[in-house]
Tab-separated table of C-alpha atoms (C1' of nucleotides) in Angstrom:
chain	number	residue	atom	x	y	z
A	463	MET	CA	-2.502	32.511	-1.755
A	464	ALA	CA	-3.585	35.954	-0.792
A	465	GLU	CA	-4.500	37.837	-3.780
A	466	GLY	CA	-4.843	41.516	-3.878
A	467	ALA	CA	-7.394	43.571	-5.645
A	468	ALA	CA	-10.234	41.858	-3.877
A	469	GLU	CA	-12.075	45.063	-3.950
A	470	GLU	CA	-14.057	45.137	-7.267
A	471	GLY	CA	-16.113	48.043	-7.869
A	472	VAL	CA	-15.010	49.887	-4.827
A	473	LEU	CA	-12.237	51.789	-6.473
A	474	CYS	CA	-12.768	52.339	-10.014
A	475	VAL	CA	-12.087	55.650	-11.516
A	476	LYS	CA	-10.677	58.672	-10.028
A	477	VAL	CA	-11.587	62.105	-11.247
A	478	MET	CA	-9.041	64.897	-11.238
A	479	THR	CA	-9.462	68.464	-12.149
A	480	ASP	CA	-7.219	70.286	-14.382
A	481	GLU	CA	-5.782	72.102	-11.445
A	482	GLN	CA	-4.974	68.904	-9.628
A	483	MET	CA	-3.399	67.465	-12.875
A	484	GLU	CA	-1.289	70.629	-13.119
A	485	VAL	CA	-0.219	70.269	-9.469
A	486	LEU	CA	0.897	66.796	-10.174
A	487	ARG	CA	2.677	67.692	-13.242
A	488	SER	CA	4.472	70.588	-11.391
A	489	GLN	CA	5.544	68.231	-8.762
A	490	ILE	CA	6.997	65.841	-11.102
A	491	SER	CA	8.685	68.469	-13.087
A	492	ALA	CA	10.128	69.971	-9.959
A	493	TYR	CA	11.372	66.687	-8.778
A	494	ALA	CA	12.953	66.158	-12.117
A	495	THR	CA	14.755	69.458	-12.204
A	496	ILE	CA	15.967	68.933	-8.597
A	497	CYS	CA	17.336	65.578	-9.416
A	498	GLU	CA	19.126	66.797	-12.367
A	499	GLN	CA	20.734	69.620	-10.517
A	500	LEU	CA	21.770	67.296	-7.709
A	501	VAL	CA	23.279	64.960	-10.234
A	502	GLU	CA	25.195	67.661	-12.012
A	503	MET	CA	26.416	68.846	-8.793
A	504	HIS	CA	27.505	65.532	-7.707
A	505	ARG	CA	29.179	64.900	-10.884
A	506	THR	CA	31.088	68.164	-10.572
A	507	MET	CA	32.258	67.408	-7.162
A	508	THR	CA	33.301	63.954	-7.799
A	509	ALA	CA	35.122	65.035	-10.888
A	510	GLN	CA	37.345	62.086	-11.698
A	511	GLN	CA	37.338	59.917	-8.844
A	512	ASP	CA	34.002	58.238	-9.182
A	513	SER	CA	34.846	56.020	-12.154
A	514	PHE	CA	31.892	53.912	-12.159
A	515	SER	CA	30.475	52.417	-15.100
A	516	GLY	CA	26.767	52.494	-14.715
A	517	THR	CA	24.405	50.039	-15.883
A	518	ARG	CA	20.681	50.616	-16.015
A	519	SER	CA	19.244	51.168	-12.661
A	520	SER	CA	22.345	50.634	-10.682
A	521	HIS	CA	23.736	53.936	-11.613
A	522	PRO	CA	21.731	55.736	-14.330
A	523	PHE	CA	24.177	58.485	-14.680
A	524	ALA	CA	28.021	58.823	-14.787
A	525	ASP	CA	29.837	59.296	-17.980
A	526	PRO	CA	31.297	56.149	-19.248
A	527	PRO	CA	34.990	56.054	-19.489
A	528	SER	CA	35.651	57.436	-22.876
A	529	GLY	CA	37.866	55.481	-25.014
A	530	GLY	CA	38.213	52.742	-22.329
A	531	ALA	CA	39.012	49.416	-23.535
A	532	LYS	CA	36.063	48.089	-21.806
A	533	ILE	CA	35.477	44.650	-22.893
A	534	SER	CA	32.627	44.142	-20.588
A	535	ALA	CA	29.648	42.264	-21.569
A	536	LYS	CA	27.623	45.242	-22.264
A	537	GLN	CA	26.134	44.300	-25.569
A	538	ARG	CA	23.289	46.600	-25.580
A	539	TRP	CA	23.453	50.399	-25.705
A	540	THR	CA	22.173	51.903	-22.527
A	541	PRO	CA	21.396	55.640	-22.647
A	542	THR	CA	22.493	57.722	-19.650
A	543	ALA	CA	19.979	59.760	-17.759
A	544	VAL	CA	21.141	63.000	-19.345
A	545	GLN	CA	20.775	61.393	-22.800
A	546	VAL	CA	17.406	60.150	-22.172
A	547	ARG	CA	16.304	63.446	-21.037
A	548	MET	CA	17.624	65.108	-24.057
A	549	LEU	CA	16.115	62.691	-26.328
A	550	GLU	CA	12.760	62.985	-24.574
A	551	SER	CA	12.949	66.645	-25.061
A	552	MET	CA	13.863	66.372	-28.667
A	553	PHE	CA	11.141	63.875	-29.190
A	554	TYR	CA	8.682	66.083	-27.578
A	555	HIS	CA	9.270	69.107	-29.672
A	556	GLY	CA	10.428	67.161	-32.484
A	557	ASN	CA	8.614	67.425	-35.705
A	558	GLY	CA	8.045	63.839	-36.459
A	559	THR	CA	10.792	61.784	-37.807
A	560	PRO	CA	14.203	63.182	-37.550
A	561	SER	CA	15.990	63.420	-40.862
A	562	LYS	CA	19.273	61.679	-41.549
A	563	GLN	CA	21.075	64.960	-40.999
A	564	ARG	CA	19.322	65.661	-37.901
A	565	ILE	CA	20.110	62.309	-36.485
A	566	LYS	CA	23.745	62.999	-37.047
A	567	GLU	CA	23.495	66.230	-35.119
A	568	ILE	CA	21.730	64.594	-32.331
A	569	THR	CA	24.176	61.845	-32.214
A	570	SER	CA	27.031	64.460	-32.037
A	571	GLU	CA	25.455	66.297	-29.270
A	572	LEU	CA	24.710	63.326	-27.215
A	573	SER	CA	28.153	61.886	-27.533
A	574	GLN	CA	29.151	64.561	-25.042
A	575	HIS	CA	27.366	62.705	-22.489
A	576	GLY	CA	28.185	59.173	-23.291
A	577	GLN	CA	28.836	56.595	-26.023
A	578	ILE	CA	26.140	56.607	-28.715
A	579	SER	CA	25.843	55.898	-32.289
A	580	GLU	CA	23.450	57.073	-35.090
A	581	THR	CA	21.828	53.769	-35.125
A	582	ASN	CA	21.095	53.997	-31.386
A	583	VAL	CA	19.470	57.439	-32.027
A	584	TYR	CA	17.558	56.202	-34.919
A	585	ASN	CA	16.322	53.123	-33.102
A	586	TRP	CA	15.398	55.194	-30.003
A	587	PHE	CA	13.171	57.496	-31.980
A	588	GLN	CA	11.533	54.695	-33.791
A	589	ASN	CA	10.741	52.876	-30.579
A	590	ARG	CA	9.627	56.019	-28.863
A	591	ARG	CA	7.188	56.708	-31.529
A	592	ALA	CA	5.830	53.107	-31.884
A	593	ARG	CA	5.392	52.774	-28.112
A	594	SER	CA	3.808	56.112	-27.860
A	595	LYS	CA	1.315	55.211	-30.340
A	596	ARG	CA	0.643	51.746	-28.916
A	597	LYS	CA	0.143	53.153	-25.592
A	598	GLN	CA	-2.449	55.494	-27.012
A	599	ALA	CA	-4.175	52.576	-28.684
A	600	PHE	CA	-4.374	50.873	-25.307
A	601	ALA	CA	-5.275	53.727	-23.227
A	602	ALA	CA	-7.630	55.486	-25.275
A	603	PRO	CA	-9.653	53.223	-27.498
A	604	SER	CA	-12.936	54.949	-26.613
A	605	ASN	CA	-12.147	58.539	-25.773
A	606	THR	CA	-13.080	61.716	-27.403
A	607	GLU	CA	-10.419	62.329	-29.939
A	608	SER	CA	-10.286	65.920	-29.033
A	609	GLU	CA	-6.956	65.138	-27.256
A	610	ALA	CA	-4.144	65.272	-29.704
A	611	GLU	CA	-1.504	65.378	-27.267
A	612	GLU	CA	0.336	62.235	-26.260
A	613	GLU	CA	2.993	63.067	-23.968
A	614	SER	CA	3.645	65.215	-21.049
A	615	PRO	CA	6.079	68.051	-21.670
A	616	SER	CA	7.827	67.134	-18.592
A	617	GLU	CA	9.509	63.852	-18.003
A	618	LYS	CA	7.569	60.880	-18.999
A	619	LYS	CA	9.247	58.017	-17.221
A	620	ALA	CA	11.245	58.201	-14.151
A	621	LYS	CA	13.942	55.893	-13.790
A	622	LYS	CA	13.112	54.324	-10.572
A	623	GLU	CA	15.399	53.148	-7.826
A	624	MET	CA	18.897	54.159	-7.519
A	625	HIS	CA	21.608	52.468	-5.474
A	626	LEU	CA	24.388	54.647	-4.358
A	627	GLN	CA	27.338	54.172	-2.106
A	628	PRO	CA	29.249	57.001	-0.569
B	219	MET	CA	3.521	73.203	-17.804
B	220	ALA	CA	1.629	75.330	-20.258
B	221	GLU	CA	-0.550	73.288	-22.172
B	222	GLY	CA	-3.621	74.074	-24.104
B	223	ALA	CA	-6.468	73.861	-21.775
B	224	ALA	CA	-8.813	74.839	-24.485
B	225	GLU	CA	-12.224	75.205	-22.911
B	226	GLU	CA	-12.623	76.191	-19.361
B	227	GLY	CA	-16.194	75.982	-19.713
B	228	VAL	CA	-18.371	73.297	-18.264
B	229	LEU	CA	-16.187	70.357	-18.061
B	230	CYS	CA	-12.757	70.842	-16.740
B	231	VAL	CA	-12.309	67.462	-15.333
B	232	LYS	CA	-10.145	64.594	-16.678
B	233	VAL	CA	-10.684	61.080	-15.857
B	234	MET	CA	-7.875	58.922	-15.152
B	235	THR	CA	-7.850	55.273	-14.966
B	236	ASP	CA	-6.232	53.520	-12.055
B	237	GLU	CA	-3.409	52.610	-14.218
B	238	GLN	CA	-2.564	56.217	-15.147
B	239	MET	CA	-2.992	57.218	-11.646
B	240	GLU	CA	-0.423	54.660	-10.749
B	241	VAL	CA	1.937	55.843	-13.261
B	242	LEU	CA	1.742	59.348	-11.952
B	243	ARG	CA	2.183	58.117	-8.437
B	244	SER	CA	5.124	56.011	-9.377
B	245	GLN	CA	6.800	58.838	-11.085
B	246	ILE	CA	6.463	61.255	-8.218
B	247	SER	CA	7.458	58.511	-5.728
B	248	ALA	CA	10.525	57.706	-7.762
B	249	TYR	CA	11.718	61.267	-8.077
B	250	ALA	CA	11.135	61.721	-4.497
B	251	THR	CA	13.199	58.692	-3.695
B	252	ILE	CA	15.820	59.753	-5.973
B	253	CYS	CA	16.022	63.192	-4.549
B	254	GLU	CA	16.237	61.843	-1.017
B	255	GLN	CA	19.023	59.509	-1.881
B	256	LEU	CA	20.896	62.168	-3.695
B	257	VAL	CA	20.594	64.548	-0.852
B	258	GLU	CA	21.655	61.914	1.640
B	259	MET	CA	24.691	60.912	-0.490
B	260	HIS	CA	25.667	64.538	-0.826
B	261	ARG	CA	25.366	65.083	2.770
B	262	THR	CA	27.443	62.001	3.523
B	263	MET	CA	30.141	63.141	1.076
B	264	THR	CA	30.375	66.696	2.119
B	265	ALA	CA	30.303	66.033	5.802
B	266	GLN	CA	33.925	65.559	6.346
B	267	GLN	CA	33.521	63.969	9.624
B	268	ASP	CA	32.125	60.649	8.663
B	269	SER	CA	32.144	59.325	12.154
B	270	PHE	CA	29.074	57.336	11.993
B	271	SER	CA	28.764	53.786	12.630
B	272	GLY	CA	25.047	53.298	12.140
B	273	THR	CA	23.676	51.732	8.984
B	274	ARG	CA	22.224	54.185	6.655
B	275	SER	CA	19.714	51.896	5.200
B	276	SER	CA	16.764	53.451	6.552
B	277	HIS	CA	16.115	57.054	5.658
B	278	PRO	CA	14.747	59.350	8.367
B	279	PHE	CA	12.127	60.505	5.959
B	280	ALA	CA	11.229	57.215	4.261
B	281	ASP	CA	7.487	57.759	4.498
B	282	PRO	CA	5.418	58.441	7.558
B	283	PRO	CA	2.686	55.954	7.753
B	284	SER	CA	0.128	58.429	8.875
B	285	GLY	CA	-0.456	61.869	7.840
B	286	GLY	CA	2.212	61.830	5.110
B	287	ALA	CA	0.971	60.669	1.851
B	288	LYS	CA	2.001	57.147	1.186
B	289	ILE	CA	2.785	57.624	-2.330
B	290	SER	CA	3.783	54.100	-3.103
B	291	ALA	CA	1.142	51.573	-3.796
B	292	LYS	CA	0.844	48.311	-5.573
B	293	GLN	CA	3.408	48.591	-8.280
B	294	ARG	CA	2.855	45.289	-10.129
B	295	TRP	CA	-0.003	43.461	-11.370
B	296	THR	CA	-0.421	40.051	-10.223
B	297	PRO	CA	-2.883	37.838	-11.978
B	298	THR	CA	-5.416	35.736	-10.045
B	299	ALA	CA	-5.383	32.059	-10.319
B	300	VAL	CA	-8.362	32.218	-12.524
B	301	GLN	CA	-6.737	34.569	-14.796
B	302	VAL	CA	-3.733	32.648	-15.128
B	303	ARG	CA	-5.625	29.527	-16.021
B	304	MET	CA	-7.494	31.403	-18.697
B	305	LEU	CA	-4.420	32.944	-20.051
B	306	GLU	CA	-2.702	29.617	-20.198
B	307	SER	CA	-5.467	28.223	-22.038
B	308	MET	CA	-5.596	30.818	-24.612
B	309	PHE	CA	-1.904	30.689	-25.036
B	310	TYR	CA	-2.069	27.013	-25.672
B	311	HIS	CA	-4.624	27.481	-28.395
B	312	GLY	CA	-2.019	28.592	-30.790
B	313	ASN	CA	-2.746	32.254	-30.815
B	314	GLY	CA	0.888	32.915	-30.962
B	315	THR	CA	0.350	36.638	-31.204
B	316	PRO	CA	-2.962	37.999	-30.095
B	317	SER	CA	-3.986	41.065	-32.162
B	318	LYS	CA	-4.791	44.357	-30.491
B	319	GLN	CA	-8.380	43.581	-30.986
B	320	ARG	CA	-7.938	40.205	-29.453
B	321	ILE	CA	-6.152	41.587	-26.631
B	322	LYS	CA	-8.990	43.824	-25.828
B	323	GLU	CA	-11.376	40.927	-25.802
B	324	ILE	CA	-9.248	38.948	-23.552
B	325	THR	CA	-8.929	41.880	-21.249
B	326	SER	CA	-12.389	42.407	-21.270
B	327	GLU	CA	-12.994	38.864	-20.340
B	328	LEU	CA	-10.546	38.642	-17.772
B	329	SER	CA	-11.632	41.697	-16.012
B	330	GLN	CA	-14.477	39.682	-14.782
B	331	HIS	CA	-12.055	37.944	-12.494
B	332	GLY	CA	-10.014	40.759	-11.321
B	333	GLN	CA	-8.303	43.872	-12.210
B	334	ILE	CA	-6.417	43.792	-15.329
B	335	SER	CA	-5.407	45.932	-18.225
B	336	GLU	CA	-4.566	45.408	-21.870
B	337	THR	CA	-1.017	46.130	-21.165
B	338	ASN	CA	-1.008	43.351	-18.636
B	339	VAL	CA	-2.317	41.030	-21.159
B	340	TYR	CA	0.054	41.930	-23.828
B	341	ASN	CA	2.996	41.747	-21.484
B	342	TRP	CA	1.861	38.366	-20.276
B	343	PHE	CA	1.983	36.906	-23.655
B	344	GLN	CA	5.153	38.365	-24.492
B	345	ASN	CA	6.801	36.909	-21.428
B	346	ARG	CA	4.990	33.670	-21.872
B	347	ARG	CA	6.267	33.172	-25.351
B	348	ALA	CA	9.866	34.222	-24.497
B	349	ARG	CA	9.921	31.980	-21.518
B	350	SER	CA	8.752	29.082	-23.390
B	351	LYS	CA	11.211	29.507	-26.088
B	352	ARG	CA	13.945	29.826	-23.689
B	353	LYS	CA	13.120	26.728	-21.832
B	354	GLN	CA	13.080	24.734	-24.996
B	355	ALA	CA	16.249	26.120	-26.370
B	356	PHE	CA	18.009	24.765	-23.231
B	357	ALA	CA	16.060	21.504	-22.862
B	358	ALA	CA	15.912	20.147	-26.368
B	359	PRO	CA	18.769	20.801	-28.556
B	360	SER	CA	18.863	17.203	-29.901
B	361	ASN	CA	15.657	15.675	-28.724
B	362	THR	CA	12.715	15.441	-31.047
B	363	GLU	CA	10.328	13.988	-28.586
B	364	SER	CA	10.019	16.761	-26.209
B	365	GLU	CA	7.655	15.994	-23.453
B	366	ALA	CA	7.198	19.601	-22.610
B	367	GLU	CA	3.799	20.393	-21.454
B	368	GLU	CA	4.103	23.823	-22.816
B	369	GLU	CA	4.610	24.052	-26.375
B	370	SER	CA	4.887	26.349	-29.046
B	371	PRO	CA	1.897	26.149	-31.204
B	372	SER	CA	3.883	26.693	-34.233
B	373	GLU	CA	7.520	25.872	-34.633
B	374	LYS	CA	9.452	28.997	-34.845
B	375	LYS	CA	12.860	29.605	-36.274
B	376	ALA	CA	15.563	27.880	-34.316
B	377	LYS	CA	18.210	30.337	-33.636
B	378	LYS	CA	19.172	33.855	-34.469
B	379	GLU	CA	22.285	35.525	-34.446
B	380	MET	CA	22.832	38.677	-32.572
B	381	HIS	CA	24.481	41.580	-34.096
B	382	LEU	CA	26.763	43.724	-32.077
B	383	GLN	CA	27.320	47.238	-33.190
B	384	PRO	CA	30.181	49.298	-32.006
C	646	DA	C1'	15.163	37.811	8.083
C	647	DA	C1'	17.973	36.620	4.232
C	648	DT	C1'	18.239	34.459	0.001
C	649	DA	C1'	16.309	32.134	-4.273
C	650	DT	C1'	13.159	31.884	-7.659
C	651	DA	C1'	9.232	33.255	-10.606
C	652	DT	C1'	7.402	36.610	-13.187
C	653	DG	C1'	5.628	41.462	-14.664
C	654	DA	C1'	7.455	45.268	-16.956
C	655	DA	C1'	10.787	48.151	-19.624
C	656	DT	C1'	13.471	48.629	-23.815
C	657	DG	C1'	17.153	48.226	-27.339
C	658	DA	C1'	17.439	45.938	-31.575
C	659	DA	C1'	15.718	43.299	-35.522
C	660	DC	C1'	12.446	41.704	-38.877
C	661	DG	C1'	8.617	41.965	-42.677
D	1023	DC	C1'	6.564	51.828	-39.817
D	1024	DG	C1'	4.434	48.460	-37.140
D	1025	DT	C1'	5.346	44.240	-34.816
D	1026	DT	C1'	8.269	40.918	-32.593
D	1027	DC	C1'	12.324	39.097	-30.233
D	1028	DA	C1'	15.662	38.998	-26.598
D	1029	DT	C1'	17.636	40.712	-22.527
D	1030	DT	C1'	17.429	42.799	-18.396
D	1031	DC	C1'	15.494	44.879	-14.262
D	1032	DA	C1'	12.469	45.009	-10.134
D	1033	DT	C1'	9.293	42.987	-7.378
D	1034	DA	C1'	6.099	39.417	-5.550
D	1035	DT	C1'	6.372	34.949	-3.815
D	1036	DA	C1'	8.457	30.864	-1.877
D	1037	DT	C1'	12.102	28.596	0.657
D	1038	DT	C1'	15.713	28.189	4.126
DNA sequence: AATATATGAATGAACG
DNA sequence: CGTTCATTCATATATT
């Protein structure tokens, strides 16, 4: 059994300057934008032929067949990439908990990009908030509390891996 | 992008843990990979003459071993044998759900034997419990004398009904 | 190498 | 709201 992380003490903390941080952030943001544009382009080009129901990492985007009598075993709502991005954005600027009315609006808007219900939106925000907080608790138990920010303005999580077939 | 870098005075450095570094790296790596795949896919689709016979499994720009920054790194924590042993022991002790404080303690203790984070510990317990329950559910529907070596410190509720929502 | 299994991690939904 | 459960995904490891 070869175990990794045999180097203890050698690599511990890494220090980054604000500038370096900004560079990294910019890179991520740039990639995110590029990805989204590419996806949009792809969707436009493949208009109706690519009828593929994406599930999770296999195919993060692609609008689900609306009204389709899909009796698949998909028991759990899975947001599309676009939906996630919109939700993240709203969360970031969002003033705390979305009101009931706000949830309706969001749901309505996100319906344009896939099946979604108000409950889904509500749960999503609840989870997002809770996990954000928990992460904070884990990540920064002993830091200077001068940092009030919790999330990066740009994408937080990148859905990794994507399998495609031309 | 624009974030309030309040004081540009003496300390403009931010310290990141290895974990945070890894998250950033993963994000960039993931986006880079997605971009590559999207570009590749687009190229394949737009190129009308698809007279290629080679497998496209390997991308020409996967990652240069040298010179180019190998962004990928260890992506998954793997506990050492000692850590597993200790975790198992703690799990058996009936602490069904370690509190946040407890998790910190455990993490602190286990760091003596290898790299570990609080998130790792939290996930480990979550997974351990879920797995135990799953095993038992299948193994002992009508058998009271379960010989399972792993147990649930406290008997939990038997079964739950899942709700589907449209 | 290819496949199978084990398991760390992510997350939608439910519970108190 | 905070915590927990259940399911799924991705990868490390084992097996052939």
